Amino acid sequence: MGLLLSVRPGRGCTVLEVHGELDMATSPQLRKGLQRLVDAGDRQVVVDLAGVGFMDSSGLGVLVAMFKALRAADGRLCLAAVQPSVRSVLAVTSVDRAITVYDDVPAAEADAPAADGATGR
């Protein structure tokens, strides 16, 4: 199954909706999508994982790398609507201690810092 990415403006952030499986075959597509946002100046990014039922270590690696890239640019990457199978991967690897995970996108939007770093596409 391929990966579908869609970008939409959020409240004080940009939301990247992800649908499909995050694995070795699709992780490069996620990296490119997130990198495009960073290159466009987005600094507050919420990754909506409601449509992701599976994620392996390559998907995890992309999220961690882009979290670090945004943090280095004084930005923020967080995750929202994470399915139980993906949440367990985040917990087992302790990634959920570094990257904030929200129950849903509105909760992530409500916690976004001032809109200075968001383009709100």
Short mmCIF file of N, CA and C in Angstrom, two decimals:
data_model
loop_
_atom_site.label_atom_id
_atom_site.label_comp_id
_atom_site.label_asym_id
_atom_site.label_seq_id
_atom_site.Cartn_x
_atom_site.Cartn_y
_atom_site.Cartn_z
N MET A 1 0.85 -1.19 0.00
CA MET A 1 0.00 0.00 0.00
C MET A 1 0.88 1.24 0.00
N GLY A 2 0.54 2.19 -0.84
CA GLY A 2 1.29 3.44 -0.91
C GLY A 2 0.94 4.36 0.25
N LEU A 3 1.68 5.42 0.34
CA LEU A 3 1.48 6.41 1.39
C LEU A 3 0.83 7.65 0.78
N LEU A 4 -0.21 8.14 1.42
CA LEU A 4 -0.87 9.36 0.96
C LEU A 4 -0.60 10.45 1.98
N LEU A 5 -0.10 11.59 1.51
CA LEU A 5 0.18 12.73 2.36
C LEU A 5 -0.67 13.90 1.89
N SER A 6 -1.25 14.61 2.84
CA SER A 6 -1.94 15.85 2.49
C SER A 6 -1.64 16.89 3.55
N VAL A 7 -1.47 18.12 3.10
CA VAL A 7 -1.11 19.23 3.98
C VAL A 7 -2.29 20.17 4.07
N ARG A 8 -2.57 20.63 5.28
CA ARG A 8 -3.62 21.61 5.46
C ARG A 8 -3.21 22.58 6.56
N PRO A 9 -3.75 23.78 6.51
CA PRO A 9 -3.45 24.73 7.59
C PRO A 9 -4.16 24.31 8.87
N GLY A 10 -3.46 24.48 9.96
CA GLY A 10 -4.04 24.24 11.27
C GLY A 10 -4.09 25.56 12.02
N ARG A 11 -4.54 25.52 13.24
CA ARG A 11 -4.55 26.72 14.08
C ARG A 11 -3.16 26.91 14.66
N GLY A 12 -2.38 27.83 14.10
CA GLY A 12 -1.04 28.11 14.58
C GLY A 12 -0.01 27.09 14.15
N CYS A 13 -0.36 26.24 13.19
CA CYS A 13 0.56 25.18 12.74
C CYS A 13 0.16 24.72 11.35
N THR A 14 0.95 23.82 10.82
CA THR A 14 0.62 23.12 9.58
C THR A 14 0.40 21.66 9.93
N VAL A 15 -0.67 21.08 9.41
CA VAL A 15 -0.99 19.69 9.68
C VAL A 15 -0.66 18.85 8.46
N LEU A 16 0.14 17.81 8.68
CA LEU A 16 0.45 16.84 7.63
C LEU A 16 -0.32 15.57 7.95
N GLU A 17 -1.33 15.28 7.13
CA GLU A 17 -2.12 14.06 7.32
C GLU A 17 -1.45 12.92 6.56
N VAL A 18 -1.27 11.80 7.25
CA VAL A 18 -0.58 10.65 6.68
C VAL A 18 -1.55 9.46 6.66
N HIS A 19 -1.65 8.79 5.51
CA HIS A 19 -2.52 7.62 5.37
C HIS A 19 -1.73 6.51 4.69
N GLY A 20 -1.73 5.34 5.30
CA GLY A 20 -1.03 4.19 4.75
C GLY A 20 -0.10 3.59 5.79
N GLU A 21 0.80 2.76 5.34
CA GLU A 21 1.77 2.13 6.22
C GLU A 21 3.11 2.85 6.11
N LEU A 22 3.72 3.10 7.26
CA LEU A 22 5.04 3.72 7.29
C LEU A 22 6.08 2.62 7.44
N ASP A 23 6.72 2.30 6.34
CA ASP A 23 7.74 1.25 6.35
C ASP A 23 8.90 1.66 5.46
N MET A 24 9.80 0.73 5.24
CA MET A 24 11.01 1.04 4.48
C MET A 24 10.68 1.56 3.07
N ALA A 25 9.60 1.09 2.49
CA ALA A 25 9.24 1.51 1.13
C ALA A 25 8.63 2.90 1.10
N THR A 26 7.90 3.29 2.14
CA THR A 26 7.17 4.56 2.12
C THR A 26 7.81 5.67 2.96
N SER A 27 8.74 5.33 3.83
CA SER A 27 9.36 6.34 4.70
C SER A 27 10.06 7.46 3.92
N PRO A 28 10.73 7.15 2.80
CA PRO A 28 11.34 8.26 2.04
C PRO A 28 10.30 9.29 1.58
N GLN A 29 9.11 8.85 1.27
CA GLN A 29 8.04 9.77 0.86
C GLN A 29 7.65 10.68 2.03
N LEU A 30 7.58 10.13 3.24
CA LEU A 30 7.28 10.95 4.41
C LEU A 30 8.39 11.96 4.65
N ARG A 31 9.63 11.51 4.53
CA ARG A 31 10.77 12.42 4.73
C ARG A 31 10.70 13.59 3.73
N LYS A 32 10.42 13.28 2.47
CA LYS A 32 10.34 14.33 1.45
C LYS A 32 9.20 15.30 1.76
N GLY A 33 8.07 14.77 2.18
CA GLY A 33 6.93 15.62 2.50
C GLY A 33 7.22 16.55 3.66
N LEU A 34 7.85 16.02 4.70
CA LEU A 34 8.20 16.85 5.85
C LEU A 34 9.30 17.85 5.49
N GLN A 35 10.26 17.42 4.69
CA GLN A 35 11.34 18.33 4.29
C GLN A 35 10.80 19.49 3.46
N ARG A 36 9.82 19.22 2.61
CA ARG A 36 9.19 20.29 1.83
C ARG A 36 8.58 21.34 2.75
N LEU A 37 7.95 20.89 3.82
CA LEU A 37 7.34 21.84 4.77
C LEU A 37 8.42 22.69 5.44
N VAL A 38 9.49 22.04 5.87
CA VAL A 38 10.59 22.77 6.51
C VAL A 38 11.20 23.77 5.53
N ASP A 39 11.43 23.33 4.30
CA ASP A 39 12.02 24.20 3.27
C ASP A 39 11.11 25.39 2.95
N ALA A 40 9.80 25.18 3.11
CA ALA A 40 8.83 26.26 2.83
C ALA A 40 8.69 27.22 4.00
N GLY A 41 9.36 26.91 5.10
CA GLY A 41 9.34 27.82 6.24
C GLY A 41 8.40 27.42 7.36
N ASP A 42 7.74 26.28 7.22
CA ASP A 42 6.87 25.82 8.31
C ASP A 42 7.73 25.44 9.51
N ARG A 43 7.34 25.90 10.68
CA ARG A 43 8.11 25.60 11.89
C ARG A 43 7.28 24.92 12.97
N GLN A 44 5.96 24.91 12.82
CA GLN A 44 5.08 24.22 13.75
C GLN A 44 4.31 23.18 12.95
N VAL A 45 4.72 21.91 13.07
CA VAL A 45 4.14 20.86 12.25
C VAL A 45 3.51 19.79 13.14
N VAL A 46 2.25 19.49 12.84
CA VAL A 46 1.54 18.41 13.49
C VAL A 46 1.40 17.29 12.47
N VAL A 47 1.91 16.11 12.81
CA VAL A 47 1.78 14.95 11.92
C VAL A 47 0.58 14.14 12.41
N ASP A 48 -0.47 14.13 11.61
CA ASP A 48 -1.71 13.43 11.93
C ASP A 48 -1.56 11.98 11.45
N LEU A 49 -1.44 11.07 12.41
CA LEU A 49 -1.22 9.66 12.09
C LEU A 49 -2.48 8.81 12.22
N ALA A 50 -3.65 9.44 12.20
CA ALA A 50 -4.90 8.69 12.33
C ALA A 50 -5.04 7.61 11.26
N GLY A 51 -4.48 7.85 10.08
CA GLY A 51 -4.61 6.91 8.98
C GLY A 51 -3.46 5.92 8.86
N VAL A 52 -2.62 5.84 9.90
CA VAL A 52 -1.46 4.94 9.86
C VAL A 52 -1.67 3.81 10.86
N GLY A 53 -1.76 2.59 10.36
CA GLY A 53 -1.97 1.44 11.23
C GLY A 53 -0.71 0.65 11.50
N PHE A 54 0.37 0.96 10.76
CA PHE A 54 1.63 0.23 10.94
C PHE A 54 2.79 1.18 10.72
N MET A 55 3.80 1.07 11.58
CA MET A 55 5.03 1.85 11.40
C MET A 55 6.21 1.00 11.86
N ASP A 56 7.24 0.91 11.02
CA ASP A 56 8.44 0.19 11.42
C ASP A 56 9.54 1.18 11.79
N SER A 57 10.74 0.67 12.00
CA SER A 57 11.84 1.51 12.47
C SER A 57 12.24 2.58 11.46
N SER A 58 12.02 2.35 10.17
CA SER A 58 12.38 3.37 9.19
C SER A 58 11.44 4.57 9.30
N GLY A 59 10.16 4.33 9.54
CA GLY A 59 9.22 5.43 9.76
C GLY A 59 9.55 6.18 11.03
N LEU A 60 9.90 5.43 12.05
CA LEU A 60 10.31 6.03 13.33
C LEU A 60 11.54 6.91 13.12
N GLY A 61 12.49 6.43 12.35
CA GLY A 61 13.71 7.19 12.08
C GLY A 61 13.43 8.50 11.38
N VAL A 62 12.50 8.50 10.43
CA VAL A 62 12.14 9.74 9.73
C VAL A 62 11.53 10.74 10.71
N LEU A 63 10.62 10.28 11.55
CA LEU A 63 9.99 11.19 12.51
C LEU A 63 11.01 11.78 13.47
N VAL A 64 11.94 10.96 13.95
CA VAL A 64 12.96 11.46 14.88
C VAL A 64 13.88 12.46 14.16
N ALA A 65 14.30 12.14 12.95
CA ALA A 65 15.20 13.04 12.20
C ALA A 65 14.54 14.38 11.92
N MET A 66 13.27 14.36 11.53
CA MET A 66 12.58 15.61 11.23
C MET A 66 12.23 16.37 12.50
N PHE A 67 11.98 15.66 13.60
CA PHE A 67 11.79 16.31 14.90
C PHE A 67 13.05 17.10 15.26
N LYS A 68 14.21 16.47 15.08
CA LYS A 68 15.48 17.13 15.39
C LYS A 68 15.73 18.32 14.45
N ALA A 69 15.42 18.15 13.16
CA ALA A 69 15.62 19.23 12.19
C ALA A 69 14.75 20.44 12.54
N LEU A 70 13.51 20.20 12.90
CA LEU A 70 12.63 21.31 13.26
C LEU A 70 13.05 21.95 14.57
N ARG A 71 13.46 21.14 15.52
CA ARG A 71 13.92 21.69 16.80
C ARG A 71 15.15 22.58 16.58
N ALA A 72 16.05 22.15 15.71
CA ALA A 72 17.25 22.94 15.41
C ALA A 72 16.89 24.27 14.74
N ALA A 73 15.74 24.30 14.07
CA ALA A 73 15.28 25.52 13.39
C ALA A 73 14.30 26.30 14.28
N ASP A 74 14.34 26.04 15.58
CA ASP A 74 13.43 26.66 16.54
C ASP A 74 11.97 26.37 16.23
N GLY A 75 11.73 25.18 15.74
CA GLY A 75 10.36 24.76 15.43
C GLY A 75 9.94 23.60 16.30
N ARG A 76 8.83 22.98 15.90
CA ARG A 76 8.28 21.88 16.68
C ARG A 76 7.58 20.91 15.75
N LEU A 77 7.82 19.64 15.98
CA LEU A 77 7.09 18.58 15.32
C LEU A 77 6.43 17.76 16.42
N CYS A 78 5.13 17.53 16.29
CA CYS A 78 4.44 16.67 17.24
C CYS A 78 3.54 15.72 16.46
N LEU A 79 3.04 14.73 17.16
CA LEU A 79 2.21 13.70 16.55
C LEU A 79 0.81 13.76 17.14
N ALA A 80 -0.18 13.40 16.33
CA ALA A 80 -1.57 13.41 16.80
C ALA A 80 -2.32 12.20 16.26
N ALA A 81 -3.34 11.79 17.01
CA ALA A 81 -4.25 10.72 16.61
C ALA A 81 -3.51 9.42 16.27
N VAL A 82 -2.56 9.07 17.11
CA VAL A 82 -1.73 7.89 16.86
C VAL A 82 -2.51 6.62 17.21
N GLN A 83 -2.53 5.69 16.27
CA GLN A 83 -3.23 4.41 16.48
C GLN A 83 -2.48 3.56 17.51
N PRO A 84 -3.19 2.66 18.21
CA PRO A 84 -2.55 1.86 19.27
C PRO A 84 -1.30 1.10 18.83
N SER A 85 -1.30 0.51 17.64
CA SER A 85 -0.13 -0.25 17.21
C SER A 85 1.09 0.66 17.01
N VAL A 86 0.86 1.86 16.51
CA VAL A 86 1.95 2.81 16.31
C VAL A 86 2.37 3.41 17.65
N ARG A 87 1.41 3.67 18.51
CA ARG A 87 1.71 4.22 19.83
C ARG A 87 2.61 3.26 20.61
N SER A 88 2.38 1.96 20.46
CA SER A 88 3.22 0.99 21.18
C SER A 88 4.66 1.04 20.68
N VAL A 89 4.87 1.26 19.39
CA VAL A 89 6.23 1.41 18.84
C VAL A 89 6.89 2.64 19.45
N LEU A 90 6.14 3.73 19.53
CA LEU A 90 6.68 4.96 20.12
C LEU A 90 7.03 4.76 21.60
N ALA A 91 6.20 4.02 22.31
CA ALA A 91 6.44 3.80 23.74
C ALA A 91 7.62 2.85 23.98
N VAL A 92 7.68 1.75 23.24
CA VAL A 92 8.75 0.77 23.42
C VAL A 92 10.12 1.39 23.14
N THR A 93 10.17 2.31 22.18
CA THR A 93 11.44 2.95 21.82
C THR A 93 11.69 4.24 22.60
N SER A 94 10.74 4.62 23.45
CA SER A 94 10.79 5.86 24.25
C SER A 94 10.79 7.13 23.40
N VAL A 95 10.44 7.02 22.15
CA VAL A 95 10.35 8.19 21.30
C VAL A 95 9.24 9.11 21.79
N ASP A 96 8.20 8.53 22.41
CA ASP A 96 7.11 9.36 22.92
C ASP A 96 7.54 10.24 24.10
N ARG A 97 8.74 10.03 24.60
CA ARG A 97 9.28 10.91 25.64
C ARG A 97 9.93 12.16 25.04
N ALA A 98 10.33 12.06 23.77
CA ALA A 98 10.96 13.20 23.09
C ALA A 98 9.95 13.96 22.23
N ILE A 99 9.16 13.22 21.45
CA ILE A 99 8.17 13.82 20.57
C ILE A 99 6.82 13.78 21.27
N THR A 100 6.20 14.94 21.43
CA THR A 100 4.91 15.00 22.11
C THR A 100 3.84 14.35 21.24
N VAL A 101 3.02 13.51 21.88
CA VAL A 101 1.94 12.80 21.21
C VAL A 101 0.61 13.28 21.80
N TYR A 102 -0.28 13.73 20.93
CA TYR A 102 -1.60 14.22 21.35
C TYR A 102 -2.67 13.23 20.92
N ASP A 103 -3.78 13.22 21.66
CA ASP A 103 -4.88 12.32 21.34
C ASP A 103 -5.51 12.63 19.99
N ASP A 104 -5.54 13.92 19.64
CA ASP A 104 -6.13 14.32 18.36
C ASP A 104 -5.50 15.63 17.89
N VAL A 105 -5.80 15.98 16.66
CA VAL A 105 -5.22 17.19 16.06
C VAL A 105 -5.66 18.46 16.80
N PRO A 106 -6.94 18.60 17.16
CA PRO A 106 -7.32 19.82 17.90
C PRO A 106 -6.52 20.03 19.19
N ALA A 107 -6.20 18.97 19.89
CA ALA A 107 -5.38 19.09 21.10
C ALA A 107 -3.98 19.58 20.77
N ALA A 108 -3.43 19.09 19.68
CA ALA A 108 -2.09 19.53 19.25
C ALA A 108 -2.13 20.99 18.81
N GLU A 109 -3.18 21.37 18.11
CA GLU A 109 -3.32 22.76 17.66
C GLU A 109 -3.46 23.69 18.87
N ALA A 110 -4.21 23.27 19.86
CA ALA A 110 -4.44 24.10 21.05
C ALA A 110 -3.15 24.34 21.82
N ASP A 111 -2.19 23.42 21.68
CA ASP A 111 -0.93 23.52 22.41
C ASP A 111 0.17 24.17 21.57
N ALA A 112 -0.17 24.60 20.35
CA ALA A 112 0.85 25.21 19.47
C ALA A 112 1.28 26.56 20.04
N PRO A 113 2.56 26.85 19.95
CA PRO A 113 3.04 28.15 20.40
C PRO A 113 2.48 29.27 19.53
N ALA A 114 2.82 30.50 19.85
CA ALA A 114 2.37 31.64 19.06
C ALA A 114 2.64 31.41 17.58
N ALA A 115 1.82 31.97 16.76
CA ALA A 115 1.84 31.68 15.32
C ALA A 115 3.06 32.21 14.58
N ASP A 116 4.07 32.73 15.26
CA ASP A 116 5.25 33.29 14.60
C ASP A 116 5.88 32.31 13.61
N GLY A 117 5.98 31.02 13.98
CA GLY A 117 6.72 30.07 13.14
C GLY A 117 5.85 29.28 12.20
N ALA A 118 4.55 29.52 12.15
CA ALA A 118 3.69 28.74 11.30
C ALA A 118 3.31 29.55 10.07
N THR A 119 3.19 28.86 8.97
CA THR A 119 2.75 29.56 7.77
C THR A 119 1.25 29.44 7.64
N GLY A 120 0.65 28.41 8.26
CA GLY A 120 -0.79 28.23 8.19
C GLY A 120 -1.29 28.17 6.77
N ARG A 121 -0.66 27.34 5.98
CA ARG A 121 -0.97 27.23 4.55
C ARG A 121 -2.42 27.35 4.31
#
